[in-house]
Amino acid sequence: MSSLNSGAGLARLTGCILTLVAFVTAGVSALIFVTLPAAPTSDDLIAAAAVAGVTVVLFAVGVPLFVVGARRLARQRRVLRTGTPCLATVTAAHNVTNAENDDPVARITLAVPVPGGTATAVVRQVVPQRLRRIVGPGTVLPVRVDPADPTFAVIDWEHAQQRHSIADDVAAHVAVDIAAGLLF
C-alpha cells in the first residue's frame, strides 16, 4: 500500500466515483429521453432535464477532481523518486490515530532546511503503523523535497522505518549495556 498523500488519492477516488455516477446518470438520462412518449408532458420534460442537469454537474465536479488528484499523486511520486533528500523536523502532527485496523492519515507540518533558513511544508500522508507512535513535534524524518518548490515535500517512510529500526537497535543495546554494567 502506498503511503503517499491521501488528499491526492481521495480527490482522485472521489473524482472517479463522481465520473462513474455521471456515466450512470447519463445512461438513465438517455433511457428517459428514449422512453418519452411522442407528446411528452411538462413533468416528463422536467424529470428528463433534472437528470440531465445532475449528469452535467457530476461530470463538471468529478472530472476536475480526478484530474487534480491524479496530477498531485503523479507529482508526489516524481518528488519521491527524484526530489532532493533531506531531514525535516516535524513541527505539528494532527489526526494521527493509534487504531490498529485503519490507516491513519496525518496532516504533518515540517520544517524543511533550505539555503538561508527553513521552509514550511504541510503533507497529508498515511502513517505506517510501525511509526505511528514516533510521529510528533520534534521528530526528524527523511523527506524528499521538490527542488523548484521546497514547500512541497513527501515523507520517505521507507527510509524513516530504516532509521527508526536502527535507533531501536541502538537503544536496546545501550539498555543491555547499562543493565550489564549495573549487575557486574
GROMACS .gro file of C-alpha atoms in nm:
model
  184
    1MET     CA    1   0.000   0.000   0.000
    2SER     CA    2   0.123   0.342  -0.086
    3SER     CA    3   0.156   0.590   0.197
    4LEU     CA    4   0.158   0.883  -0.039
    5ASN     CA    5  -0.063   1.182   0.014
    6SER     CA    6  -0.412   1.067   0.087
    7GLY     CA    7  -0.550   1.404  -0.018
    8ALA     CA    8  -0.446   1.331  -0.375
    9GLY     CA    9  -0.576   0.978  -0.355
   10LEU     CA   10  -0.905   1.096  -0.204
   11ALA     CA   11  -0.954   1.361  -0.474
   12ARG     CA   12  -0.874   1.107  -0.743
   13LEU     CA   13  -1.108   0.847  -0.592
   14THR     CA   14  -1.389   1.099  -0.541
   15GLY     CA   15  -1.346   1.223  -0.897
   16CYS     CA   16  -1.353   0.869  -1.030
   17ILE     CA   17  -1.670   0.785  -0.834
   18LEU     CA   18  -1.846   1.106  -0.940
   19THR     CA   19  -1.750   1.048  -1.302
   20LEU     CA   20  -1.877   0.690  -1.283
   21VAL     CA   21  -2.204   0.809  -1.131
   22ALA     CA   22  -2.222   1.072  -1.406
   23PHE     CA   23  -2.194   0.798  -1.668
   24VAL     CA   24  -2.475   0.606  -1.496
   25THR     CA   25  -2.696   0.914  -1.480
   26ALA     CA   26  -2.614   0.986  -1.844
   27GLY     CA   27  -2.741   0.637  -1.924
   28VAL     CA   28  -3.053   0.698  -1.717
   29SER     CA   29  -3.099   1.032  -1.891
   30ALA     CA   30  -3.068   0.868  -2.233
   31LEU     CA   31  -3.315   0.599  -2.125
   32ILE     CA   32  -3.563   0.864  -2.011
   33PHE     CA   33  -3.533   1.051  -2.341
   34VAL     CA   34  -3.576   0.729  -2.541
   35THR     CA   35  -3.883   0.623  -2.345
   36LEU     CA   36  -4.054   0.962  -2.359
   37PRO     CA   37  -4.388   0.946  -2.537
   38ALA     CA   38  -4.433   1.123  -2.868
   39ALA     CA   39  -4.610   1.407  -2.688
   40PRO     CA   40  -4.427   1.436  -2.352
   41THR     CA   41  -4.590   1.621  -2.067
   42SER     CA   42  -4.417   1.906  -1.890
   43ASP     CA   43  -4.348   1.671  -1.593
   44ASP     CA   44  -4.171   1.429  -1.829
   45LEU     CA   45  -3.956   1.709  -1.967
   46ILE     CA   46  -3.876   1.843  -1.618
   47ALA     CA   47  -3.770   1.496  -1.499
   48ALA     CA   48  -3.551   1.445  -1.806
   49ALA     CA   49  -3.398   1.793  -1.768
   50ALA     CA   50  -3.331   1.730  -1.397
   51VAL     CA   51  -3.149   1.404  -1.468
   52ALA     CA   52  -2.952   1.570  -1.748
   53GLY     CA   53  -2.864   1.858  -1.515
   54VAL     CA   54  -2.741   1.619  -1.245
   55THR     CA   55  -2.532   1.442  -1.508
   56VAL     CA   56  -2.369   1.767  -1.616
   57VAL     CA   57  -2.297   1.869  -1.254
   58LEU     CA   58  -2.145   1.529  -1.172
   59PHE     CA   59  -1.918   1.546  -1.477
   60ALA     CA   60  -1.829   1.908  -1.401
   61VAL     CA   61  -1.720   1.818  -1.047
   62GLY     CA   62  -1.593   1.462  -1.097
   63VAL     CA   63  -1.359   1.508  -1.392
   64PRO     CA   64  -1.166   1.805  -1.242
   65LEU     CA   65  -1.133   1.626  -0.907
   66PHE     CA   66  -0.998   1.319  -1.082
   67VAL     CA   67  -0.750   1.527  -1.284
   68VAL     CA   68  -0.633   1.730  -0.983
   69GLY     CA   69  -0.589   1.416  -0.771
   70ALA     CA   70  -0.406   1.230  -1.046
   71ARG     CA   71  -0.172   1.525  -1.111
   72ARG     CA   72  -0.094   1.569  -0.740
   73LEU     CA   73  -0.029   1.197  -0.698
   74ALA     CA   74   0.197   1.199  -1.005
   75ARG     CA   75   0.387   1.496  -0.860
   76GLN     CA   76   0.430   1.317  -0.527
   77ARG     CA   77   0.562   1.007  -0.698
   78ARG     CA   78   0.801   1.217  -0.906
   79VAL     CA   79   0.929   1.402  -0.597
   80LEU     CA   80   0.967   1.075  -0.405
   81ARG     CA   81   1.175   0.937  -0.695
   82THR     CA   82   1.380   1.241  -0.794
   83GLY     CA   83   1.337   1.503  -0.519
   84THR     CA   84   1.617   1.636  -0.304
   85PRO     CA   85   1.662   1.414   0.003
   86CYS     CA   86   1.694   1.586   0.341
   87LEU     CA   87   1.590   1.554   0.703
   88ALA     CA   88   1.293   1.764   0.812
   89THR     CA   89   1.168   1.827   1.163
   90VAL     CA   90   0.803   1.772   1.248
   91THR     CA   91   0.658   2.090   1.398
   92ALA     CA   92   0.299   1.966   1.421
   93ALA     CA   93   0.106   1.647   1.354
   94HIS     CA   94  -0.272   1.619   1.355
   95ASN     CA   95  -0.516   1.330   1.322
   96VAL     CA   96  -0.260   1.060   1.393
   97THR     CA   97  -0.461   0.772   1.536
   98ASN     CA   98  -0.347   0.467   1.724
   99ALA     CA   99  -0.626   0.242   1.600
  100GLU     CA  100  -0.496  -0.094   1.488
  101ASN     CA  101  -0.734  -0.159   1.199
  102ASP     CA  102  -0.722   0.160   0.999
  103ASP     CA  103  -0.467   0.351   0.801
  104PRO     CA  104  -0.427   0.677   0.988
  105VAL     CA  105  -0.395   0.986   0.779
  106ALA     CA  106  -0.191   1.260   0.934
  107ARG     CA  107  -0.154   1.623   0.845
  108ILE     CA  108   0.210   1.681   0.927
  109THR     CA  109   0.379   2.021   0.927
  110LEU     CA  110   0.751   2.003   0.858
  111ALA     CA  111   1.038   2.245   0.892
  112VAL     CA  112   1.244   2.174   0.580
  113PRO     CA  113   1.601   2.305   0.569
  114VAL     CA  114   1.671   2.530   0.272
  115PRO     CA  115   1.967   2.754   0.199
  116GLY     CA  116   1.934   3.052   0.431
  117GLY     CA  117   1.678   2.904   0.670
  118THR     CA  118   1.380   2.673   0.671
  119ALA     CA  119   1.066   2.633   0.466
  120THR     CA  120   0.735   2.505   0.599
  121ALA     CA  121   0.582   2.210   0.419
  122VAL     CA  122   0.246   2.056   0.507
  123VAL     CA  123   0.189   1.698   0.398
  124ARG     CA  124  -0.109   1.467   0.430
  125GLN     CA  125   0.004   1.110   0.428
  126VAL     CA  126  -0.083   0.771   0.565
  127VAL     CA  127   0.145   0.699   0.860
  128PRO     CA  128   0.281   0.342   0.862
  129GLN     CA  129   0.158   0.152   1.165
  130ARG     CA  130   0.508   0.086   1.296
  131LEU     CA  131   0.589   0.458   1.305
  132ARG     CA  132   0.264   0.598   1.446
  133ARG     CA  133   0.399   0.640   1.796
  134ILE     CA  134   0.702   0.843   1.690
  135VAL     CA  135   0.533   1.098   1.462
  136GLY     CA  136   0.505   1.413   1.668
  137PRO     CA  137   0.666   1.753   1.719
  138GLY     CA  138   1.043   1.729   1.728
  139THR     CA  139   1.066   1.406   1.528
  140VAL     CA  140   1.319   1.419   1.246
  141LEU     CA  141   1.201   1.240   0.932
  142PRO     CA  142   1.366   1.178   0.595
  143VAL     CA  143   1.182   1.361   0.319
  144ARG     CA  144   1.216   1.429  -0.049
  145VAL     CA  145   1.162   1.790  -0.148
  146ASP     CA  146   1.068   1.937  -0.484
  147PRO     CA  147   1.378   2.143  -0.575
  148ALA     CA  148   1.160   2.400  -0.751
  149ASP     CA  149   0.925   2.436  -0.451
  150PRO     CA  150   1.069   2.346  -0.109
  151THR     CA  151   0.723   2.378   0.047
  152PHE     CA  152   0.625   2.061  -0.141
  153ALA     CA  153   0.769   1.761   0.040
  154VAL     CA  154   0.694   1.390   0.059
  155ILE     CA  155   0.791   1.186   0.364
  156ASP     CA  156   1.010   0.891   0.268
  157TRP     CA  157   0.856   0.634   0.502
  158GLU     CA  158   1.079   0.353   0.376
  159HIS     CA  159   1.390   0.535   0.495
  160ALA     CA  160   1.211   0.652   0.811
  161GLN     CA  161   1.146   0.289   0.902
  162GLN     CA  162   1.511   0.202   0.843
  163ARG     CA  163   1.622   0.497   1.059
  164HIS     CA  164   1.378   0.406   1.333
  165SER     CA  165   1.485   0.041   1.323
  166ILE     CA  166   1.849   0.143   1.368
  167ALA     CA  167   1.757   0.375   1.658
  168ASP     CA  168   1.561   0.092   1.827
  169ASP     CA  169   1.859  -0.141   1.791
  170VAL     CA  170   2.098   0.117   1.939
  171ALA     CA  171   1.860   0.190   2.229
  172ALA     CA  172   1.821  -0.182   2.302
  173HIS     CA  173   2.199  -0.233   2.304
  174VAL     CA  174   2.253   0.068   2.531
  175ALA     CA  175   1.989  -0.062   2.774
  176VAL     CA  176   2.154  -0.406   2.781
  177ASP     CA  177   2.499  -0.250   2.835
  178ILE     CA  178   2.371  -0.035   3.122
  179ALA     CA  179   2.195  -0.331   3.284
  180ALA     CA  180   2.505  -0.546   3.247
  181GLY     CA  181   2.721  -0.268   3.395
  182LEU     CA  182   2.491  -0.241   3.698
  183LEU     CA  183   2.492  -0.615   3.757
  184PHE     CA  184   2.865  -0.672   3.725
   0.00000   0.00000   0.00000
